[in-house]
Amino acid sequence: MKNFSRIGKGEKKIDGLPLATGSLKFTDDFVVKDSLYLALLYSPHAHAEILDIDDTEARKSPGVVEIFHYKNVKPILHTTAGQGFPEPSPYDTVLFDKKVRFVGDKVAMVAAKTKKEAEEALKKIKVDYKILEPLFDPENAMAPDAPKIHSLDCYATIPVTYDPNKNLAAEVDIAFGDLEKGIAEADIVVDEIYHTHYASHCAIEPHSVKTFFDEMGRLVIISSTQVPFHVRRIVSRVCDFPLAKIRVIKPRVGGGFGAKQEVMLEQLAAWATITLKQPATLILSREEVFRSSRTRHPVRTHLKMGVKNSGDITFLEMDTLLNTGAYGTHALTVLSNCGAKVLPLLNKIENLHFLGRSVYTTLPVGGAYRGYGATQGYFALNQHLDILSRKVEIDFIDFVKKHHIREGETSKIFEVLGEGKEGVKQVVKSCKLDECMDWCASAIGWQEKRGKHITHGDKIRGVGAAVAMQGSGIPLIDMGAASMKINEDGSFNLDVGATDIGTGSDTILAQIAGEVLGVRSDKIIVLSSDTDRTPFDVGAYASSTTYISGGAVKKCAEKIREQIFDVAITMKKWDRKNLVLADESVKNKKTGEGVPLSDIAIFALYTQEQFQIQASASHTSPESPPPFLATFVELDVDTRTGKVDLIQAATAVDCGQAINPILVEGQVEGAVVNGLSYALVENFVFSSQGNLINGHFKDYKLFTSVDIPQIKTHIVKSYEETGPFGAKSVAEIGINTPAPAIANAIYDAVGVRLYTLPFTPDKVYTALKRLKTYDY
Amino acid sequence: MNAEFIINGKSKILSFEPDERLLITLRNHGYTEVKNGCLEGVCGACVILLNDKPVNSCQVLTASAAGETITTVQGIGTLHAPHIIQEAFVKVGAVQCGFCTPGMILVAYALLKENPDPSEEEIKLTLDGNLCRCTGYVKIIEAIQLAGKQLRHRQHKG
Ligand code: FES
Ligand code: FES
């Protein structure tokens, strides 16, 4: 293992204490003088045409300044997905439409002097709806007589299958080998259908935005966003306002998990400020976050795989149906990832077919959500691996070890399936999945507990496992940039576009720069995500920040290092090959002498051949090295009530070299607990009319401290040669494994196979009742 | 309406609407370290100490708290003079996005005052009303254990 000075240390988050003492600001903490408050009117119907809006009474309501709707706002087709350019999600959205497509779709917006006045005025807007037939079942979406959700004006901006006439938001179809042959060769074929459900990200800070004109007449957008640069580009287009006159500032963000990649509110607030020439504030309530923002796309996966008695897999056929809801945000890319991030794991399969379709319905809108399709795909795959391994009587761990991709190997999937287009060929250079599984197995006592059905009273114990890989950024698409300069005391400013949404990326980027320059993180002053002040970055998504933005910071710091050496050579006439940076100095390895960085800075700034030591660098990657992870859970099933009691969940991750192990553990623990919570308690409950009836924290249960089992986390030793100081990504992967691991453990306990999430007591109980005897 | 409150040890006159909730009043007067995560009384981001007891300030009518003593997270420690609990949260990585953190810290503060050596189970029960989506609670529990230990140690030394 390499010898590092700053990498691999659990340094404190640089914004930790300012957050713990409440001094750092989130969007709603900024005081914007004389701001108008915006409030949104939402559709009570799942599918309806707006025949008329009468706002006469509402306009007379106290404090009201303006009311926006389809009659007075220019309709520019766009997507709210918040992705790079060209955008892979279809343009099927306008600011205010003449049609509503789910309960919670926006209808109108009031701008008033106070929040209360804005909300009062909402009640006075009269909307005349013509109710249309809703579409709730994605399986029926493509039927010829299904209601059409979108008009033919909607379009895809890249060459992909998109057919609003069939409610088809995206389609992916790839195959290789000979499926017939694979089927013929199989001794056993397992054919099952799996369902993953809707969920809310539940970032504790709701979506928030403030807009105003600064002293120079430029539009400032303070936003709780994961993608400040995309916000600038998208707002400029949708509001038809020059990009050069927009500045987006991302303050502290109270969690994102994909929810805040969506550019949903910024264009509304910007529109109000541009038209009214007044500041505007738009903060969603928790109920609005649930009802009108974005969710995890529900997915139906029909998976068919064949094995020989020897355990060799002869074919795999995956048919994925993704419900994108009323709009096609991330419909293509999440769909692609249901295959692209999942199937390469079993790279030895020669005969394979992946068919994916995303369809419109009149239900809430899917979006980016930690895991991004991999969560949905691994739910099916890990259960299938459990079923198959039991059929051929090979332990799950050995079965996975037999089939998973290894160092030096590739997968055809990498090449044929990317995010919305063809992928990029790559060879896996680091994979420690075996070590991950072995650690988990011993952490939870796999050998002693698997298949033992240890019983106490009504409770039967089981253990189950699941594995996953993800990516590190989108190859040849994601880009990050950094710039740096030195100050007189040998400190550095580091400006990055990378977007810290609570993950700690500001800290790990400082550690990367510090490693190159031989300084502690407190000598690195980080400024991130201000479109006026920092270089570009695509933002915080696709697990890209450590690998891509980290790569940019490393390159930038290396340029700075060379300039520092130049100055040292001028000062001391030293030989470059003897120079290193350590302990805030340039050191001469040969003579043992050193010059402090402060002397270097002062010499360069004030003394001779004066110049500012400064540099910038950008980074993209031709590959996206996957991190690997395993989660093993132990649980009790209460056969009297169907309740599942988690005992422990052990997770081990190969994320390459951990830049900051404490922050890595935090990412894994957060993702795993979110995944456990998703599997057991989180659920969207709809009325027969498509109305979400549990859209509050009171009724939408998510795990609190008392619900968590014992959580064990381990980082296995690994080094990814293409990553900055050996690092790969870590933010998303941990959410993929809890649900299938629980399903496999429930089966291990009581012999009941659950194909549909979430595993609520009634579902487990009903399944148990269907079993006459426990048939393991 | 106007009323006097003791906030973080200082007497303050705050103005508010008759039906206003304390969370909104405090934020309107610059105490933005008190966070709004739901306004439903469920997430715990808005926790303050009202006469030393943790409460969800979004569930308190401002008028009903007139004259009372209020402590926000800045009242127990600031950037320049942080409290042991705040430092422990940072040290073990219990702060990710930091939005739940002020509420968590105040609940921990009240707990450790009453029970300087709580068990893991007691800590979990105390945090039941505070949601955190980032950390999975693991490091928050660890931070409270560490802070408890340090506080006991300090008391011991006198
Ligand atoms: S804001 Fe008060 S409990 Fe959530
Ligand atoms: S640290 Fe983000 S919600 Fe707790």
Short mmCIF file of C-alpha atoms in Angstrom, two decimals, chain A residues 251-642:
data_model
loop_
_atom_site.label_atom_id
_atom_site.label_comp_id
_atom_site.label_asym_id
_atom_site.label_seq_id
_atom_site.Cartn_x
_atom_site.Cartn_y
_atom_site.Cartn_z
CA PRO A 251 -24.73 27.26 -0.28
CA ARG A 252 -24.78 24.31 2.16
CA VAL A 253 -27.29 21.72 0.97
CA GLY A 254 -29.26 19.60 3.42
CA GLY A 255 -28.98 16.33 1.55
CA GLY A 256 -29.77 15.50 -2.06
CA PHE A 257 -29.62 11.79 -2.87
CA GLY A 258 -30.61 12.66 -6.45
CA ALA A 259 -33.69 14.70 -5.54
CA LYS A 260 -31.85 17.96 -6.00
CA GLN A 261 -30.38 17.09 -9.36
CA GLU A 262 -33.85 17.96 -10.60
CA VAL A 263 -34.04 21.55 -11.84
CA MET A 264 -37.64 22.15 -10.93
CA LEU A 265 -38.02 25.30 -8.91
CA GLU A 266 -35.17 27.50 -10.13
CA GLN A 267 -36.87 28.37 -13.41
CA LEU A 268 -40.12 29.26 -11.60
CA ALA A 269 -38.46 31.60 -9.13
CA ALA A 270 -36.27 33.05 -11.90
CA TRP A 271 -39.33 33.65 -14.06
CA ALA A 272 -41.00 35.56 -11.23
CA THR A 273 -37.92 37.69 -10.55
CA ILE A 274 -37.30 38.41 -14.22
CA THR A 275 -40.89 39.42 -14.95
CA LEU A 276 -41.60 41.28 -11.70
CA LYS A 277 -38.08 42.67 -11.15
CA GLN A 278 -38.36 41.64 -7.52
CA PRO A 279 -36.65 39.01 -5.39
CA ALA A 280 -38.53 35.74 -4.99
CA THR A 281 -38.46 32.89 -2.49
CA LEU A 282 -39.79 29.41 -3.17
CA ILE A 283 -39.45 26.78 -0.44
CA LEU A 284 -41.41 23.56 -0.71
CA SER A 285 -43.31 22.20 2.27
CA ARG A 286 -42.68 18.57 3.19
CA GLU A 287 -46.02 17.62 1.69
CA GLU A 288 -45.11 19.34 -1.58
CA VAL A 289 -41.80 17.48 -1.66
CA PHE A 290 -43.70 14.21 -1.39
CA ARG A 291 -46.48 15.03 -3.81
CA SER A 292 -44.93 17.14 -6.49
CA SER A 293 -41.17 16.57 -6.55
CA ARG A 294 -39.35 13.46 -7.69
CA THR A 295 -39.25 9.83 -6.56
CA ARG A 296 -37.51 6.55 -7.18
CA HIS A 297 -38.87 5.07 -10.43
CA PRO A 298 -40.87 1.91 -9.70
CA VAL A 299 -39.63 -0.95 -11.85
CA ARG A 300 -40.97 -4.34 -12.84
CA THR A 301 -38.16 -6.73 -13.73
CA HIS A 302 -38.92 -9.97 -15.49
CA LEU A 303 -35.76 -12.03 -15.13
CA LYS A 304 -35.06 -15.38 -16.69
CA MET A 305 -31.80 -17.24 -16.25
CA GLY A 306 -30.64 -20.76 -17.00
CA VAL A 307 -27.94 -22.83 -15.31
CA LYS A 308 -26.36 -26.17 -15.89
CA ASN A 309 -26.26 -28.58 -12.95
CA SER A 310 -22.60 -27.63 -12.67
CA GLY A 311 -23.65 -24.09 -11.82
CA ASP A 312 -22.60 -22.50 -15.12
CA ILE A 313 -25.03 -19.84 -16.26
CA THR A 314 -26.15 -20.46 -19.84
CA PHE A 315 -28.26 -17.37 -20.53
CA LEU A 316 -29.85 -14.30 -19.02
CA GLU A 317 -32.92 -12.49 -20.23
CA MET A 318 -34.04 -9.33 -18.48
CA ASP A 319 -37.19 -7.47 -19.39
CA THR A 320 -37.46 -4.21 -17.49
CA LEU A 321 -40.52 -1.99 -17.37
CA LEU A 322 -39.93 1.35 -15.71
CA ASN A 323 -42.78 3.62 -14.66
CA THR A 324 -41.50 7.14 -15.24
CA GLY A 325 -44.76 8.71 -14.12
CA ALA A 326 -46.08 11.85 -15.73
CA TYR A 327 -42.75 13.11 -17.11
CA GLY A 328 -39.74 11.35 -18.61
CA THR A 329 -37.10 12.70 -16.24
CA HIS A 330 -34.18 10.25 -16.20
CA ALA A 331 -36.46 7.74 -17.95
CA LEU A 332 -33.76 6.67 -20.39
CA THR A 333 -30.70 6.78 -18.17
CA VAL A 334 -32.15 5.08 -15.08
CA LEU A 335 -33.59 2.45 -17.41
CA SER A 336 -30.19 1.91 -19.05
CA ASN A 337 -28.56 1.57 -15.65
CA CYS A 338 -31.01 -1.18 -14.61
CA GLY A 339 -28.88 -3.20 -17.02
CA ALA A 340 -25.63 -1.28 -17.43
CA LYS A 341 -24.68 -1.17 -13.75
CA VAL A 342 -25.97 -4.68 -13.00
CA LEU A 343 -25.29 -7.11 -15.82
CA PRO A 344 -21.49 -6.60 -16.14
CA LEU A 345 -21.20 -8.22 -12.72
CA LEU A 346 -21.90 -11.58 -14.39
CA ASN A 347 -19.53 -11.05 -17.26
CA LYS A 348 -19.13 -14.69 -18.23
CA ILE A 349 -22.66 -14.98 -19.56
CA GLU A 350 -22.42 -15.45 -23.30
CA ASN A 351 -26.08 -15.33 -24.24
CA LEU A 352 -27.90 -12.29 -23.03
CA HIS A 353 -30.87 -10.09 -23.85
CA PHE A 354 -31.78 -6.90 -22.04
CA LEU A 355 -34.98 -5.18 -23.06
CA GLY A 356 -35.96 -2.06 -21.19
CA ARG A 357 -38.93 0.24 -21.62
CA SER A 358 -39.87 3.38 -19.73
CA VAL A 359 -43.51 4.32 -19.94
CA TYR A 360 -45.59 7.32 -18.99
CA THR A 361 -48.39 6.99 -16.47
CA THR A 362 -50.45 9.55 -14.56
CA LEU A 363 -48.56 8.97 -11.32
CA PRO A 364 -45.75 10.90 -9.57
CA VAL A 365 -42.59 11.52 -11.52
CA GLY A 366 -39.46 9.42 -11.15
CA GLY A 367 -36.04 10.99 -11.03
CA ALA A 368 -32.46 10.43 -10.01
CA TYR A 369 -32.30 8.54 -6.72
CA ARG A 370 -29.09 7.17 -5.16
CA GLY A 371 -28.45 3.84 -6.89
CA TYR A 372 -30.08 5.10 -10.09
CA GLY A 373 -31.53 1.91 -11.61
CA ALA A 374 -28.87 -0.33 -10.11
CA THR A 375 -30.99 -0.56 -6.95
CA GLN A 376 -33.94 -1.79 -9.00
CA GLY A 377 -31.86 -4.21 -11.09
CA TYR A 378 -29.93 -5.71 -8.17
CA PHE A 379 -33.16 -6.38 -6.30
CA ALA A 380 -34.01 -8.90 -9.01
CA LEU A 381 -30.52 -10.19 -9.75
CA ASN A 382 -29.50 -10.94 -6.16
CA GLN A 383 -32.67 -12.88 -5.47
CA HIS A 384 -32.19 -14.79 -8.69
CA LEU A 385 -28.62 -15.66 -7.69
CA ASP A 386 -29.94 -16.91 -4.36
CA ILE A 387 -32.59 -19.06 -6.06
CA LEU A 388 -30.18 -20.46 -8.65
CA SER A 389 -27.42 -21.22 -6.16
CA ARG A 390 -29.89 -23.11 -3.98
CA LYS A 391 -31.12 -25.10 -7.00
CA VAL A 392 -27.60 -26.20 -7.93
CA GLU A 393 -26.72 -26.60 -4.25
CA ILE A 394 -23.80 -24.22 -4.22
CA ASP A 395 -23.42 -21.73 -1.37
CA PHE A 396 -24.44 -18.19 -2.43
CA ILE A 397 -20.93 -16.88 -1.76
CA ASP A 398 -19.27 -19.56 -3.88
CA PHE A 399 -21.85 -19.11 -6.63
CA VAL A 400 -21.17 -15.38 -6.82
CA LYS A 401 -17.41 -15.97 -6.70
CA LYS A 402 -17.73 -18.36 -9.62
CA HIS A 403 -19.48 -15.83 -11.82
CA HIS A 404 -18.54 -12.28 -10.91
CA ILE A 405 -16.23 -10.11 -12.98
CA ARG A 406 -12.60 -10.07 -11.89
CA GLU A 407 -9.52 -7.90 -12.22
CA GLY A 408 -8.21 -7.93 -15.77
CA GLU A 409 -11.61 -8.89 -17.16
CA THR A 410 -14.16 -6.97 -19.16
CA SER A 411 -17.84 -7.26 -19.97
CA LYS A 412 -19.53 -6.77 -23.31
CA ILE A 413 -22.14 -4.72 -21.48
CA PHE A 414 -19.62 -1.93 -20.79
CA GLU A 415 -19.31 -1.49 -24.52
CA VAL A 416 -22.86 -1.88 -25.74
CA LEU A 417 -24.83 -0.19 -22.98
CA GLY A 418 -23.99 3.21 -21.54
CA GLU A 419 -26.18 5.91 -20.05
CA GLY A 420 -28.62 6.47 -22.85
CA LYS A 421 -26.19 5.60 -25.59
CA GLU A 422 -23.51 3.07 -26.34
CA GLY A 423 -21.08 2.46 -23.54
CA VAL A 424 -17.32 2.56 -23.32
CA LYS A 425 -15.06 -0.47 -23.41
CA GLN A 426 -13.18 -0.98 -20.17
CA VAL A 427 -11.19 -3.58 -18.29
CA VAL A 428 -11.76 -3.86 -14.54
CA LYS A 429 -8.50 -3.03 -12.82
CA SER A 430 -9.56 -3.39 -9.20
CA CYS A 431 -12.15 -5.78 -7.79
CA LYS A 432 -12.08 -7.04 -4.23
CA LEU A 433 -15.61 -8.42 -4.11
CA ASP A 434 -14.40 -11.77 -2.76
CA GLU A 435 -12.78 -10.01 0.17
CA CYS A 436 -15.99 -8.02 0.73
CA MET A 437 -18.09 -11.18 0.88
CA ASP A 438 -15.62 -13.03 3.09
CA TRP A 439 -15.50 -10.17 5.58
CA CYS A 440 -19.29 -9.93 5.76
CA ALA A 441 -19.68 -13.69 6.10
CA SER A 442 -17.45 -13.80 9.12
CA ALA A 443 -18.91 -10.57 10.57
CA ILE A 444 -22.42 -12.01 10.74
CA GLY A 445 -21.55 -15.69 11.27
CA TRP A 446 -22.76 -16.94 7.90
CA GLN A 447 -21.48 -20.48 8.23
CA GLU A 448 -23.08 -21.02 11.62
CA LYS A 449 -26.42 -19.46 10.76
CA ARG A 450 -27.18 -20.06 7.09
CA GLY A 451 -29.98 -22.56 6.62
CA LYS A 452 -30.22 -23.29 10.34
CA HIS A 453 -33.66 -21.73 10.96
CA ILE A 454 -32.78 -21.01 14.56
CA THR A 455 -36.16 -20.70 16.28
CA HIS A 456 -37.17 -18.93 19.48
CA GLY A 457 -40.86 -18.70 20.21
CA ASP A 458 -42.64 -17.53 17.09
CA LYS A 459 -39.47 -16.12 15.59
CA ILE A 460 -37.28 -17.86 13.05
CA ARG A 461 -33.84 -16.55 12.18
CA GLY A 462 -32.32 -16.28 8.72
CA VAL A 463 -29.31 -14.76 7.00
CA GLY A 464 -29.11 -13.44 3.46
CA ALA A 465 -26.61 -11.72 1.25
CA ALA A 466 -26.46 -9.44 -1.76
CA VAL A 467 -23.68 -7.93 -3.86
CA ALA A 468 -23.41 -4.97 -6.18
CA MET A 469 -21.20 -2.81 -8.32
CA GLN A 470 -21.77 0.78 -9.50
CA GLY A 471 -19.64 3.19 -11.54
CA SER A 472 -17.41 6.20 -10.89
CA GLY A 473 -18.86 8.95 -13.02
CA ILE A 474 -20.14 8.66 -16.57
CA PRO A 475 -17.20 7.86 -18.86
CA LEU A 476 -16.43 10.46 -21.53
CA ILE A 477 -19.41 12.56 -20.40
CA ASP A 478 -18.77 13.82 -16.89
CA MET A 479 -16.24 16.61 -16.50
CA GLY A 480 -14.90 18.44 -13.50
CA ALA A 481 -12.48 21.34 -13.22
CA ALA A 482 -10.43 23.04 -10.53
CA SER A 483 -8.23 26.09 -10.16
CA MET A 484 -5.71 26.97 -7.46
CA LYS A 485 -3.39 29.73 -6.37
CA ILE A 486 -0.88 30.23 -3.59
CA ASN A 487 -1.01 32.91 -0.85
CA GLU A 488 1.85 34.55 1.05
CA ASP A 489 1.66 32.21 4.02
CA GLY A 490 1.89 29.11 1.85
CA SER A 491 -1.85 28.47 1.96
CA PHE A 492 -3.80 27.83 -1.21
CA ASN A 493 -7.18 28.75 -2.60
CA LEU A 494 -8.85 25.79 -4.26
CA ASP A 495 -11.86 26.66 -6.41
CA VAL A 496 -13.93 23.77 -7.70
CA GLY A 497 -17.22 23.39 -9.49
CA ALA A 498 -17.78 20.14 -7.59
CA THR A 499 -20.89 20.29 -5.47
CA ASP A 500 -20.74 19.27 -1.82
CA ILE A 501 -24.29 18.37 -0.80
CA GLY A 502 -23.28 17.04 2.59
CA THR A 503 -21.12 14.21 1.33
CA GLY A 504 -17.88 15.89 2.38
CA SER A 505 -16.50 16.41 -1.10
CA ASP A 506 -14.99 19.81 -0.17
CA THR A 507 -12.97 17.97 2.44
CA ILE A 508 -11.73 15.11 0.31
CA LEU A 509 -10.80 17.48 -2.51
CA ALA A 510 -8.74 19.47 0.01
CA GLN A 511 -7.09 16.23 1.12
CA ILE A 512 -6.20 15.38 -2.49
CA ALA A 513 -4.67 18.83 -3.05
CA GLY A 514 -2.92 18.64 0.31
CA GLU A 515 -1.41 15.27 -0.53
CA VAL A 516 0.17 16.64 -3.70
CA LEU A 517 1.38 19.84 -2.07
CA GLY A 518 2.50 18.45 1.26
CA VAL A 519 0.18 20.66 3.34
CA ARG A 520 -2.58 20.06 5.85
CA SER A 521 -6.20 20.58 4.78
CA ASP A 522 -6.46 23.73 6.88
CA LYS A 523 -4.00 25.32 4.45
CA ILE A 524 -6.42 24.68 1.59
CA ILE A 525 -9.26 27.19 1.37
CA VAL A 526 -12.03 25.55 -0.61
CA LEU A 527 -14.64 27.46 -2.57
CA SER A 528 -17.12 25.30 -4.41
CA SER A 529 -20.08 25.64 -6.74
CA ASP A 530 -20.49 29.29 -7.58
CA THR A 531 -20.94 29.69 -11.32
CA ASP A 532 -19.30 33.14 -11.25
CA ARG A 533 -16.29 32.18 -9.20
CA THR A 534 -15.43 28.54 -9.71
CA PRO A 535 -14.68 26.55 -12.83
CA PHE A 536 -17.24 24.20 -14.30
CA ASP A 537 -18.30 20.83 -12.97
CA VAL A 538 -21.26 18.67 -13.98
CA GLY A 539 -22.27 18.45 -10.34
CA ALA A 540 -22.93 15.86 -7.67
CA TYR A 541 -24.37 12.82 -9.40
CA ALA A 542 -23.42 9.47 -10.91
CA SER A 543 -20.91 8.92 -8.09
CA SER A 544 -18.51 11.16 -9.96
CA THR A 545 -17.06 13.68 -7.52
CA THR A 546 -14.14 11.78 -5.94
CA TYR A 547 -13.08 10.16 -9.18
CA ILE A 548 -13.71 12.91 -11.75
CA SER A 549 -13.50 16.17 -9.77
CA GLY A 550 -10.79 14.59 -7.59
CA GLY A 551 -8.85 13.85 -10.77
CA ALA A 552 -9.10 17.51 -11.77
CA VAL A 553 -7.89 18.70 -8.36
CA LYS A 554 -4.94 16.32 -8.45
CA LYS A 555 -3.87 17.49 -11.91
CA CYS A 556 -4.26 21.12 -10.89
CA ALA A 557 -2.21 20.67 -7.72
CA GLU A 558 0.50 18.92 -9.73
CA LYS A 559 0.76 21.95 -12.01
CA ILE A 560 1.10 24.15 -8.95
CA ARG A 561 3.80 21.84 -7.61
CA GLU A 562 5.88 22.30 -10.77
CA GLN A 563 5.59 26.09 -10.52
CA ILE A 564 6.69 25.92 -6.90
CA PHE A 565 9.70 23.86 -7.97
CA ASP A 566 10.48 26.45 -10.66
CA VAL A 567 10.68 29.14 -8.00
CA ALA A 568 12.74 26.96 -5.66
CA ILE A 569 15.18 26.33 -8.49
CA THR A 570 15.48 30.05 -9.20
CA MET A 571 16.02 30.73 -5.50
CA LYS A 572 18.40 27.92 -4.67
CA LYS A 573 19.77 26.60 -7.97
CA TRP A 574 18.64 23.12 -6.89
CA ASP A 575 18.24 20.19 -9.23
CA ARG A 576 14.55 19.49 -9.96
CA LYS A 577 14.95 15.76 -9.63
CA ASN A 578 15.88 16.14 -5.96
CA LEU A 579 12.82 18.15 -5.02
CA VAL A 580 9.78 17.02 -3.06
CA LEU A 581 6.98 18.81 -1.25
CA ALA A 582 6.45 17.91 2.39
CA ASP A 583 5.66 19.62 5.69
CA GLU A 584 4.71 22.87 3.98
CA SER A 585 8.14 23.17 2.38
CA VAL A 586 10.09 22.32 -0.72
CA LYS A 587 12.66 19.81 0.38
CA ASN A 588 15.94 18.90 -1.25
CA LYS A 589 16.24 15.15 -0.77
CA LYS A 590 19.97 15.24 -1.43
CA THR A 591 21.04 18.03 0.89
CA GLY A 592 18.26 17.77 3.44
CA GLU A 593 17.64 21.54 3.11
CA GLY A 594 14.20 23.02 2.75
CA VAL A 595 12.41 26.24 1.79
CA PRO A 596 9.03 26.97 3.38
CA LEU A 597 6.16 27.43 0.94
CA SER A 598 5.59 30.88 2.45
CA ASP A 599 9.10 31.91 1.31
CA ILE A 600 8.36 30.51 -2.15
CA ALA A 601 5.10 32.47 -2.33
CA ILE A 602 6.69 35.72 -1.16
CA PHE A 603 9.57 35.32 -3.58
CA ALA A 604 7.19 34.73 -6.48
CA LEU A 605 4.76 37.48 -5.54
CA TYR A 606 7.20 40.23 -4.50
CA THR A 607 10.84 39.48 -5.23
CA GLN A 608 12.00 38.29 -8.59
CA GLU A 609 10.39 37.38 -11.94
CA GLN A 610 7.18 38.18 -10.15
CA PHE A 611 4.13 36.05 -10.92
CA GLN A 612 1.16 34.40 -9.25
CA ILE A 613 1.67 30.69 -8.77
CA GLN A 614 -1.67 29.51 -10.13
CA ALA A 615 -3.11 26.81 -12.32
CA SER A 616 -6.29 25.22 -13.50
CA ALA A 617 -7.08 21.77 -14.78
CA SER A 618 -9.98 19.72 -16.08
CA HIS A 619 -10.64 16.04 -15.96
CA THR A 620 -12.77 13.51 -17.78
CA SER A 621 -12.30 9.78 -17.84
CA PRO A 622 -12.49 7.22 -20.61
CA GLU A 623 -13.55 4.68 -18.01
CA SER A 624 -15.72 4.42 -14.95
CA PRO A 625 -14.13 1.91 -12.58
CA PRO A 626 -16.85 0.18 -10.59
CA PRO A 627 -16.73 0.03 -6.81
CA PHE A 628 -17.93 -3.31 -5.40
CA LEU A 629 -19.86 -4.03 -2.24
CA ALA A 630 -21.52 -6.82 -0.29
CA THR A 631 -24.19 -6.63 2.41
CA PHE A 632 -25.13 -9.57 4.61
CA VAL A 633 -28.10 -9.31 6.94
CA GLU A 634 -29.36 -11.36 9.83
CA LEU A 635 -33.01 -11.13 10.82
CA ASP A 636 -35.92 -12.78 12.59
CA VAL A 637 -39.26 -13.38 10.95
CA ASP A 638 -42.12 -13.38 13.42
CA THR A 639 -44.33 -16.14 12.03
CA ARG A 640 -47.29 -14.96 14.09
CA THR A 641 -47.33 -11.39 12.77
CA GLY A 642 -45.17 -11.43 9.65
#
